[in-house]
Short mmCIF file of C-alpha atoms in Angstrom, two decimals:
data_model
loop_
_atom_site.label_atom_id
_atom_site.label_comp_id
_atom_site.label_asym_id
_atom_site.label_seq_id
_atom_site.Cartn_x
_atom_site.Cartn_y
_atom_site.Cartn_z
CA UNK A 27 196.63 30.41 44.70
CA UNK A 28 194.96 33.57 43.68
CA UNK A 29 191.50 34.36 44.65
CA UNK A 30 189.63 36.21 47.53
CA UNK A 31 190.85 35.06 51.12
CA UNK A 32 188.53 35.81 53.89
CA UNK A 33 189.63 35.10 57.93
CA UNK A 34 188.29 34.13 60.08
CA UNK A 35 186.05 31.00 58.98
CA UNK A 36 184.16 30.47 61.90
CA UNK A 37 183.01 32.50 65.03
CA UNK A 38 180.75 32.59 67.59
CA UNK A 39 180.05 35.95 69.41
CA UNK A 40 178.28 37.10 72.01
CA UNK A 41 175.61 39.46 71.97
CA UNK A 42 176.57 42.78 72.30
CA UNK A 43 180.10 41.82 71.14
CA UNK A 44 181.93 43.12 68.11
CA UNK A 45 184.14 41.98 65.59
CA UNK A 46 185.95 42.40 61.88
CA UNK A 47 185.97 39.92 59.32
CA UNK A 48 188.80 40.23 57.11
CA UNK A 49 189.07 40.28 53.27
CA UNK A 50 191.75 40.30 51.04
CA UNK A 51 192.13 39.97 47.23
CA UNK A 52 195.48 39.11 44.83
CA UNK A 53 193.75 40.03 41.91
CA UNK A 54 193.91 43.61 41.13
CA UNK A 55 190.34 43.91 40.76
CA UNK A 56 189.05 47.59 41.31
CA UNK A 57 186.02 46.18 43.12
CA UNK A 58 185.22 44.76 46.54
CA UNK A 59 181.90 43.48 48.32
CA UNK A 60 180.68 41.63 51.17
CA UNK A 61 177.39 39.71 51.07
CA UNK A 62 175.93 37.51 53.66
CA UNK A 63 173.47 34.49 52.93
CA UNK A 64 170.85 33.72 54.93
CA UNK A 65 168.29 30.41 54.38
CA UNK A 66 165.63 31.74 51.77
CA UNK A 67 166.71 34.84 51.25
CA UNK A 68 170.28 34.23 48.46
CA UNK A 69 172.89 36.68 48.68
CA UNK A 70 171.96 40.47 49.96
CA UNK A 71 174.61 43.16 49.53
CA UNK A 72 175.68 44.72 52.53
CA UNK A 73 178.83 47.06 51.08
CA UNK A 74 180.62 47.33 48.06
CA UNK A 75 183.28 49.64 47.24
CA UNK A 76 183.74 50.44 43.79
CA UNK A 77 187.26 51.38 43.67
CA UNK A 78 190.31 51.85 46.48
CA UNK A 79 188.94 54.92 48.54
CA UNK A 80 184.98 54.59 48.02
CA UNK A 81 182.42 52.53 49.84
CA UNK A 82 178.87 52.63 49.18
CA UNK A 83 175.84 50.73 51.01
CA UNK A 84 173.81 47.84 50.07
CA UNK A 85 170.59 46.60 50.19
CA UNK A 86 171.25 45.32 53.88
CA UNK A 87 173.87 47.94 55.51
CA UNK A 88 172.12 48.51 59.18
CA UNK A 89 174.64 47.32 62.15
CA UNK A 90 177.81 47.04 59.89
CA UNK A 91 181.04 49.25 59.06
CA UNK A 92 183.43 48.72 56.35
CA UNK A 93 186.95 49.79 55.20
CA UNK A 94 188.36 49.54 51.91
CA UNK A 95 192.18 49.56 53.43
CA UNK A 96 194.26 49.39 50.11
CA UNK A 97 193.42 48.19 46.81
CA UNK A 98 193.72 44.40 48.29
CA UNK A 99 191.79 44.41 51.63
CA UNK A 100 188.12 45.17 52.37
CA UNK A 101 186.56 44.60 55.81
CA UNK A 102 183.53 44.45 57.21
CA UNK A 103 182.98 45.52 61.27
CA UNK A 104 179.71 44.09 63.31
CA UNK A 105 180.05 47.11 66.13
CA UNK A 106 177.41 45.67 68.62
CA UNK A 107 176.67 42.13 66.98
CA UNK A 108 172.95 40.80 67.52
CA UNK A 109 171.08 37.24 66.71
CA UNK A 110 170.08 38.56 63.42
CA UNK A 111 173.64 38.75 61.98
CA UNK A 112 173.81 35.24 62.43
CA UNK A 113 174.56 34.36 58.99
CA UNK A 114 177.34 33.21 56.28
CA UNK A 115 179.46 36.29 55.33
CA UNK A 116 180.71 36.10 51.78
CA UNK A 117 183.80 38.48 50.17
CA UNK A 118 183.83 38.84 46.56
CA UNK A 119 186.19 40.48 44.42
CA UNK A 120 185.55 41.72 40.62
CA UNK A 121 187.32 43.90 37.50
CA UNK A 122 183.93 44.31 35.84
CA UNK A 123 180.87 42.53 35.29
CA UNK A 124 181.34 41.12 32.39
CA UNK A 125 184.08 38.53 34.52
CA UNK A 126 181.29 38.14 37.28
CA UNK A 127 182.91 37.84 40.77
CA UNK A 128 185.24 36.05 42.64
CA UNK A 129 184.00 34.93 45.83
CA UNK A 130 185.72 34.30 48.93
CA UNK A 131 185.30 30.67 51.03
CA UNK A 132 182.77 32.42 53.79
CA UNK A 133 182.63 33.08 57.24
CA UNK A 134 180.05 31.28 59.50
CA UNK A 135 179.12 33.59 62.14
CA UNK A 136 176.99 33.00 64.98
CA UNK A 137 175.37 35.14 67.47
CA UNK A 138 174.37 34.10 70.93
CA UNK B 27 161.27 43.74 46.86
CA UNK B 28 163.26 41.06 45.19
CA UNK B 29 164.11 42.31 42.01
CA UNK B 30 165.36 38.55 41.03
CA UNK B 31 163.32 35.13 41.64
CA UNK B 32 164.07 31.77 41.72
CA UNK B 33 160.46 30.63 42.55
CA UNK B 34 161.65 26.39 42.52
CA UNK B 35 164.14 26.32 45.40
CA UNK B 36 164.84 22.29 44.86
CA UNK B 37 165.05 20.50 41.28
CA UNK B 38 166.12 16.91 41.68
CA UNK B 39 166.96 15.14 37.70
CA UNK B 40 168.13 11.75 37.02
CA UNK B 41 171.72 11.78 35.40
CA UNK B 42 172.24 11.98 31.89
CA UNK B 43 168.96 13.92 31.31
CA UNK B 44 168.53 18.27 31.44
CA UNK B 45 168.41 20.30 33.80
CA UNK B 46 165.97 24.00 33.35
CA UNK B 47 166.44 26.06 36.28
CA UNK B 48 164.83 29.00 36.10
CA UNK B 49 165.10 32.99 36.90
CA UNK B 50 163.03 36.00 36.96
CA UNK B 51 163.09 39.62 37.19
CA UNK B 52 161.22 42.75 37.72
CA UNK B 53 163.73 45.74 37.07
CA UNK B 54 163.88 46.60 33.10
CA UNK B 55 167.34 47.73 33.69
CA UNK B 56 168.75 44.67 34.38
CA UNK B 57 171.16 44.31 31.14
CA UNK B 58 174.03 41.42 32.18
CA UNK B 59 173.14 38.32 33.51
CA UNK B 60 174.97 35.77 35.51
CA UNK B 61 174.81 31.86 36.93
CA UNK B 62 176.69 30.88 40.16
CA UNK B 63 177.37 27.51 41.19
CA UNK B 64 177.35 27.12 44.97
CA UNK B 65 178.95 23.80 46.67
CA UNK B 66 178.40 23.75 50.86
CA UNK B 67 180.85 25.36 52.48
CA UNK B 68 182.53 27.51 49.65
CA UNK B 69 182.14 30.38 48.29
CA UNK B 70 179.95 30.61 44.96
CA UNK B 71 181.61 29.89 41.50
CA UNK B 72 180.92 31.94 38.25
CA UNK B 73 179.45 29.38 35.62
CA UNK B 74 178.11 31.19 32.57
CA UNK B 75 176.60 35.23 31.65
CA UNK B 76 174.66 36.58 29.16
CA UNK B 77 174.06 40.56 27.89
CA UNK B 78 170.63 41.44 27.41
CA UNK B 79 171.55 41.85 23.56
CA UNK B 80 171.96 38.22 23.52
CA UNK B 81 168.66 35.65 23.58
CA UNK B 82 171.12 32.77 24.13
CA UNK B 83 174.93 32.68 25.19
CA UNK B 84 176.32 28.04 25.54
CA UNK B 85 179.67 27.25 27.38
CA UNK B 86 179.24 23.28 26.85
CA UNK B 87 177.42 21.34 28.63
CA UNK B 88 175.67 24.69 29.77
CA UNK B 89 173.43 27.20 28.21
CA UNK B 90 171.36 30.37 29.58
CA UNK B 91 168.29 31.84 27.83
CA UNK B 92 167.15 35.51 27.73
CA UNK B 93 163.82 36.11 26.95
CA UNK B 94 163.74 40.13 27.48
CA UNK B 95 159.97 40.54 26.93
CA UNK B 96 159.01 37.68 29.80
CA UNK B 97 161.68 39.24 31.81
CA UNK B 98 162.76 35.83 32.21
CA UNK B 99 166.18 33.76 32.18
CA UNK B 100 166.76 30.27 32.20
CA UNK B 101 169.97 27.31 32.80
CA UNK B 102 170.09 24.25 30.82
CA UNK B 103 172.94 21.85 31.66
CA UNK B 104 172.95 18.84 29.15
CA UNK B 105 173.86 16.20 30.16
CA UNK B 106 173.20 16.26 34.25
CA UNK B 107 176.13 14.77 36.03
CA UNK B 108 176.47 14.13 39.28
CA UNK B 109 178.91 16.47 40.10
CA UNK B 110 176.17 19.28 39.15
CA UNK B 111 174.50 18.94 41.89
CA UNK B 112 174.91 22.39 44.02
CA UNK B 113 172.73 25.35 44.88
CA UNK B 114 172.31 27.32 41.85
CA UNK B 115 171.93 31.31 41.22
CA UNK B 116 171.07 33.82 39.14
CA UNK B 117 172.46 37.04 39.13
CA UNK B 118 171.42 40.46 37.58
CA UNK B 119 173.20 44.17 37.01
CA UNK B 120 172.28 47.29 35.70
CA UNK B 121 174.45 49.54 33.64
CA UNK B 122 178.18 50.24 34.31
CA UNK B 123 177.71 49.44 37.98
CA UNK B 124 179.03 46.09 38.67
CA UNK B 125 177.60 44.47 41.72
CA UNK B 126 175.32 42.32 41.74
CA UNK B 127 171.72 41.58 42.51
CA UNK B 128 171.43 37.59 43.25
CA UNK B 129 167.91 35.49 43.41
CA UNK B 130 167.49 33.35 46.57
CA UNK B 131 169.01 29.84 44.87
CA UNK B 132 167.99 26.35 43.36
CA UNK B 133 169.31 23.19 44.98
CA UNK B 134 169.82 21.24 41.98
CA UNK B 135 169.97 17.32 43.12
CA UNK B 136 171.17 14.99 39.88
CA UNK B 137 170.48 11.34 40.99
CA UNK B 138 172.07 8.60 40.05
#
């Protein structure tokens, strides 16, 4: 099926530890982003990358890295990962706004 | 600062009546606005836009209001089903540049 397809769906890490979640798209859109939701707060942008090649921060950046690979993949790097990026991680895909975005399934990340 | 409010975070209707959820916004140059449906444990779903040259933009059972001056947007979905009931949110973009600022959600609950 085409969409956005995000791996891993769960995980738990350790303080300290670091990661990448993984994002890829089918679609041909030109642009990528990763949000995470948190309880109260909706969805915050972390990255985006508005076309293969260019990244840009968000409104919530600190304690991540990204890397737009190739036109499909987009992913997002917790270096040192801490309590506070306990959250759900959310890949989205788009062409142009008019189409709104296509969202991946999530991640559920925990930090202990 | 959030830009974009969803000041109700629960609604709960009885089915077969309408639902109003409701948005605001402080940034003037918000121009396109969106509604995601959210079910737990995917990713959100694009449901219905509107361009700030537009007061009102209906996809069947579901319409979204612009009122520009109140800086305010609003969802009606007539009849409630069911099968509506999901975390609702509003979305807002400036210009050419395509992401996305989102509101912080309305559980919409449609009772039997």
């Amino acid at each position: 099926n085409a969409g956005v397809t995000q791996t891993p769906k769960f995980q738990v890490l350790k303080t300290g530890q670091s990661m990448t979640l993984q994002c890829a798209q089918d679609m041909n859109h030109n642009s990528m982003y990763w949000y995470r939701q948190d309880p109260g707060m909706g969805l915050r942008l972390i990255y985006y990358s508005a076309s293969e090649g260019t990244t840009d921060k968000g409104e919530v950046p600190n304690g991540y890295n990204v890397s737009r690979l190739n036109k499909r993949e987009f992913s997002l790097r917790l270096e040192s990962a801490a309590p506070s990026q306990t959250s759900v991680y959310f890949c989205a895909s788009s062409e142009d706004r008019v189409y709104g975005y296509t969202f991946g399934s999530g991640t559920r990340l925990t930090v202990v | 600062d959030q830009q974009v409010k969803q000041n109700s975070p629960s609604l709960s209707v009885q089915e077969g009546r309408i639902s109003i959820l409701n948005c605001d916004y402080t940034n003037s140059m918000f121009d396109y606005f969106l509604w995601y449906k959210k079910y737990p444990a995917e990713g959100p779903t694009f449901l219905i836009s509107i361009s700030s040259i537009k007061d009102k933009n209906e996809d069947g059972r579901f319409t979204v209001f612009l009122n520009k001056s109140a800086k305010h947007l609003s969802l009606h979905i007539v009849p409630s089903q069911p099968g509506d009931s999901a975390v609702y949110f509003c979305a807002a973009s400036t210009g050419t540049a395509s992401k996305l600022t989102f509101g912080t959600g309305t559980r919409l609950q449609v009772t039997l």
